[in-house]
Amino acid sequence: MNNRIKELRKQNKITQEALAEALSVTRQTIISLESGKYNASLQLAYRLAKFFGVKIEDVFIFEEE
Amino acid sequence: MDYKKKMKSKIIMGVIYAVLGIALIISANIPGAEGLNTGYVSSLGTAFTTIGIVFIVKYIRILRNPELLHKYEVAAKDERNIMLDSKARGLAFAVYVVCAAVAMIVCSIFYKQREAMIIGFNLCAIVFLYWICYVILSKKY
């Protein structure tokens, strides 16, 4: 699962720390999400999409294996 | 608020550990405790007391500092941390089972039947416990 978190974060001029604070997660979680090492839960995915004001499918790109 | 309660319960746990530790130290030093392994009981008491004091100091410090409390709460509720904790437990369990099975075989090869039996029973108990937990959790989720 790829995502556009880094791109959206940069577009909105938000630091990883600020995004983590807004979503009540650690900065390490944001780093892992952006690098694709960790896939967000549905709840966090929803919160991320809501935070950026976009749809979930605009944040996460599902790729069938 | 909920996390604050959790911190308070940790402080209570710390007090229980400290009291238990002090009780163990006293019981190891009272006359007539010859039947006990006093050295072991005393060390155990010291360990419990130390853990208790560390718990009390640590969680009071967190409770008194709202910024630190928030930081700890975020770390405790962070879904990646929860996933890592769960994965680490699973891996530790798998490694333990393999190591115990190897130890049991090695003990059997060298005629250490008693040790092999203890490890074997322990292994069976752990696997049985896993199975029970799996059944309970599968009904819950």
Short mmCIF file of N, CA and C in Angstrom, two decimals, chain A:
data_model
loop_
_atom_site.label_atom_id
_atom_site.label_comp_id
_atom_site.label_asym_id
_atom_site.label_seq_id
_atom_site.Cartn_x
_atom_site.Cartn_y
_atom_site.Cartn_z
N MET A 1 0.84 -1.21 0.00
CA MET A 1 0.00 0.00 0.00
C MET A 1 0.88 1.26 0.00
N ASN A 2 0.77 2.04 -1.05
CA ASN A 2 1.51 3.31 -1.10
C ASN A 2 0.63 4.43 -0.56
N ASN A 3 1.26 5.53 -0.21
CA ASN A 3 0.44 6.65 0.27
C ASN A 3 1.06 7.99 -0.14
N ARG A 4 0.24 9.04 0.00
CA ARG A 4 0.67 10.37 -0.39
C ARG A 4 0.80 11.29 0.82
N ILE A 5 1.06 10.68 1.98
CA ILE A 5 1.10 11.46 3.22
C ILE A 5 2.18 12.56 3.16
N LYS A 6 3.37 12.16 2.74
CA LYS A 6 4.49 13.12 2.70
C LYS A 6 4.15 14.29 1.76
N GLU A 7 3.60 13.93 0.60
CA GLU A 7 3.24 14.93 -0.42
C GLU A 7 2.18 15.90 0.13
N LEU A 8 1.14 15.31 0.74
CA LEU A 8 0.06 16.14 1.31
C LEU A 8 0.57 17.00 2.46
N ARG A 9 1.44 16.42 3.26
CA ARG A 9 2.01 17.16 4.41
C ARG A 9 2.82 18.34 3.91
N LYS A 10 3.62 18.12 2.88
CA LYS A 10 4.45 19.21 2.35
C LYS A 10 3.60 20.27 1.67
N GLN A 11 2.55 19.81 0.98
CA GLN A 11 1.63 20.76 0.33
C GLN A 11 1.00 21.69 1.37
N ASN A 12 0.69 21.11 2.53
CA ASN A 12 0.04 21.87 3.61
C ASN A 12 1.04 22.55 4.55
N LYS A 13 2.33 22.39 4.24
CA LYS A 13 3.44 22.98 5.04
C LYS A 13 3.32 22.61 6.52
N ILE A 14 3.22 21.33 6.74
CA ILE A 14 3.10 20.82 8.11
C ILE A 14 4.32 19.94 8.41
N THR A 15 4.82 20.07 9.62
CA THR A 15 5.96 19.22 10.00
C THR A 15 5.43 17.86 10.46
N GLN A 16 6.32 16.89 10.47
CA GLN A 16 5.93 15.54 10.94
C GLN A 16 5.45 15.62 12.39
N GLU A 17 6.14 16.43 13.17
CA GLU A 17 5.81 16.60 14.59
C GLU A 17 4.38 17.14 14.75
N ALA A 18 4.06 18.16 13.95
CA ALA A 18 2.74 18.79 14.03
C ALA A 18 1.65 17.82 13.59
N LEU A 19 1.94 17.05 12.53
CA LEU A 19 0.96 16.07 12.05
C LEU A 19 0.74 14.98 13.10
N ALA A 20 1.84 14.54 13.70
CA ALA A 20 1.75 13.52 14.75
C ALA A 20 0.92 14.03 15.92
N GLU A 21 1.16 15.26 16.30
CA GLU A 21 0.44 15.89 17.42
C GLU A 21 -1.06 15.98 17.10
N ALA A 22 -1.37 16.39 15.86
CA ALA A 22 -2.77 16.54 15.45
C ALA A 22 -3.51 15.20 15.41
N LEU A 23 -2.78 14.13 15.12
CA LEU A 23 -3.42 12.82 14.99
C LEU A 23 -3.26 11.97 16.25
N SER A 24 -2.61 12.53 17.26
CA SER A 24 -2.35 11.82 18.53
C SER A 24 -1.58 10.51 18.31
N VAL A 25 -0.56 10.60 17.49
CA VAL A 25 0.34 9.46 17.29
C VAL A 25 1.77 9.97 17.50
N THR A 26 2.72 9.06 17.52
CA THR A 26 4.11 9.50 17.69
C THR A 26 4.68 9.92 16.33
N ARG A 27 5.74 10.70 16.38
CA ARG A 27 6.38 11.14 15.13
C ARG A 27 6.93 9.93 14.38
N GLN A 28 7.37 8.92 15.11
CA GLN A 28 7.91 7.72 14.49
C GLN A 28 6.86 7.03 13.62
N THR A 29 5.60 7.11 14.05
CA THR A 29 4.51 6.50 13.27
C THR A 29 4.37 7.23 11.93
N ILE A 30 4.47 8.56 11.98
CA ILE A 30 4.38 9.35 10.73
C ILE A 30 5.55 8.99 9.81
N ILE A 31 6.75 8.88 10.41
CA ILE A 31 7.93 8.54 9.62
C ILE A 31 7.74 7.16 8.95
N SER A 32 7.26 6.19 9.73
CA SER A 32 7.05 4.84 9.19
C SER A 32 5.95 4.81 8.12
N LEU A 33 4.91 5.63 8.32
CA LEU A 33 3.83 5.70 7.33
C LEU A 33 4.37 6.28 6.02
N GLU A 34 5.10 7.38 6.15
CA GLU A 34 5.63 8.05 4.96
C GLU A 34 6.61 7.17 4.19
N SER A 35 7.39 6.39 4.93
CA SER A 35 8.38 5.53 4.24
C SER A 35 7.75 4.23 3.74
N GLY A 36 6.49 4.02 4.08
CA GLY A 36 5.77 2.83 3.61
C GLY A 36 6.08 1.56 4.41
N LYS A 37 6.76 1.74 5.56
CA LYS A 37 7.11 0.58 6.38
C LYS A 37 5.92 0.10 7.20
N TYR A 38 4.99 1.01 7.41
CA TYR A 38 3.83 0.68 8.25
C TYR A 38 2.55 1.14 7.57
N ASN A 39 1.54 0.26 7.59
CA ASN A 39 0.24 0.63 7.02
C ASN A 39 -0.71 1.06 8.13
N ALA A 40 -1.34 2.21 7.93
CA ALA A 40 -2.23 2.74 8.97
C ALA A 40 -3.47 1.89 9.13
N SER A 41 -4.03 1.92 10.33
CA SER A 41 -5.31 1.24 10.56
C SER A 41 -6.39 2.04 9.84
N LEU A 42 -7.56 1.47 9.72
CA LEU A 42 -8.66 2.15 9.04
C LEU A 42 -9.00 3.45 9.78
N GLN A 43 -8.94 3.38 11.11
CA GLN A 43 -9.26 4.54 11.94
C GLN A 43 -8.26 5.69 11.70
N LEU A 44 -6.98 5.33 11.68
CA LEU A 44 -5.95 6.36 11.46
C LEU A 44 -6.01 6.88 10.02
N ALA A 45 -6.31 5.98 9.09
CA ALA A 45 -6.43 6.39 7.68
C ALA A 45 -7.57 7.41 7.54
N TYR A 46 -8.66 7.16 8.23
CA TYR A 46 -9.80 8.07 8.20
C TYR A 46 -9.42 9.42 8.80
N ARG A 47 -8.72 9.37 9.94
CA ARG A 47 -8.30 10.61 10.62
C ARG A 47 -7.32 11.41 9.75
N LEU A 48 -6.45 10.69 9.03
CA LEU A 48 -5.49 11.35 8.14
C LEU A 48 -6.21 12.06 7.00
N ALA A 49 -7.15 11.33 6.39
CA ALA A 49 -7.91 11.90 5.27
C ALA A 49 -8.71 13.12 5.73
N LYS A 50 -9.30 13.00 6.91
CA LYS A 50 -10.11 14.09 7.46
C LYS A 50 -9.21 15.31 7.75
N PHE A 51 -8.03 15.04 8.25
CA PHE A 51 -7.10 16.12 8.58
C PHE A 51 -6.70 16.90 7.32
N PHE A 52 -6.44 16.18 6.24
CA PHE A 52 -6.03 16.85 4.99
C PHE A 52 -7.23 17.32 4.17
N GLY A 53 -8.42 16.94 4.59
CA GLY A 53 -9.64 17.35 3.89
C GLY A 53 -9.80 16.67 2.54
N VAL A 54 -9.36 15.43 2.46
CA VAL A 54 -9.49 14.66 1.21
C VAL A 54 -10.13 13.30 1.50
N LYS A 55 -10.36 12.52 0.43
CA LYS A 55 -10.92 11.19 0.62
C LYS A 55 -9.79 10.20 0.95
N ILE A 56 -10.16 9.10 1.60
CA ILE A 56 -9.15 8.10 1.98
C ILE A 56 -8.37 7.62 0.76
N GLU A 57 -9.10 7.41 -0.35
CA GLU A 57 -8.42 6.91 -1.55
C GLU A 57 -7.49 7.94 -2.19
N ASP A 58 -7.61 9.21 -1.75
CA ASP A 58 -6.66 10.23 -2.23
C ASP A 58 -5.37 10.21 -1.40
N VAL A 59 -5.43 9.57 -0.24
CA VAL A 59 -4.23 9.48 0.61
C VAL A 59 -3.51 8.16 0.37
N PHE A 60 -4.32 7.10 0.29
CA PHE A 60 -3.72 5.77 0.15
C PHE A 60 -3.97 5.20 -1.25
N ILE A 61 -2.93 4.64 -1.80
CA ILE A 61 -3.04 4.05 -3.14
C ILE A 61 -2.93 2.53 -3.00
N PHE A 62 -4.04 1.86 -3.23
CA PHE A 62 -4.06 0.41 -3.10
C PHE A 62 -3.52 -0.26 -4.36
N GLU A 63 -2.55 -1.13 -4.14
CA GLU A 63 -1.97 -1.86 -5.29
C GLU A 63 -2.15 -3.34 -5.05
N GLU A 64 -2.85 -3.99 -5.98
CA GLU A 64 -3.05 -5.44 -5.82
C GLU A 64 -1.76 -6.18 -6.11
N GLU A 65 -1.46 -7.16 -5.25
CA GLU A 65 -0.20 -7.91 -5.42
C GLU A 65 -0.35 -8.99 -6.47
#
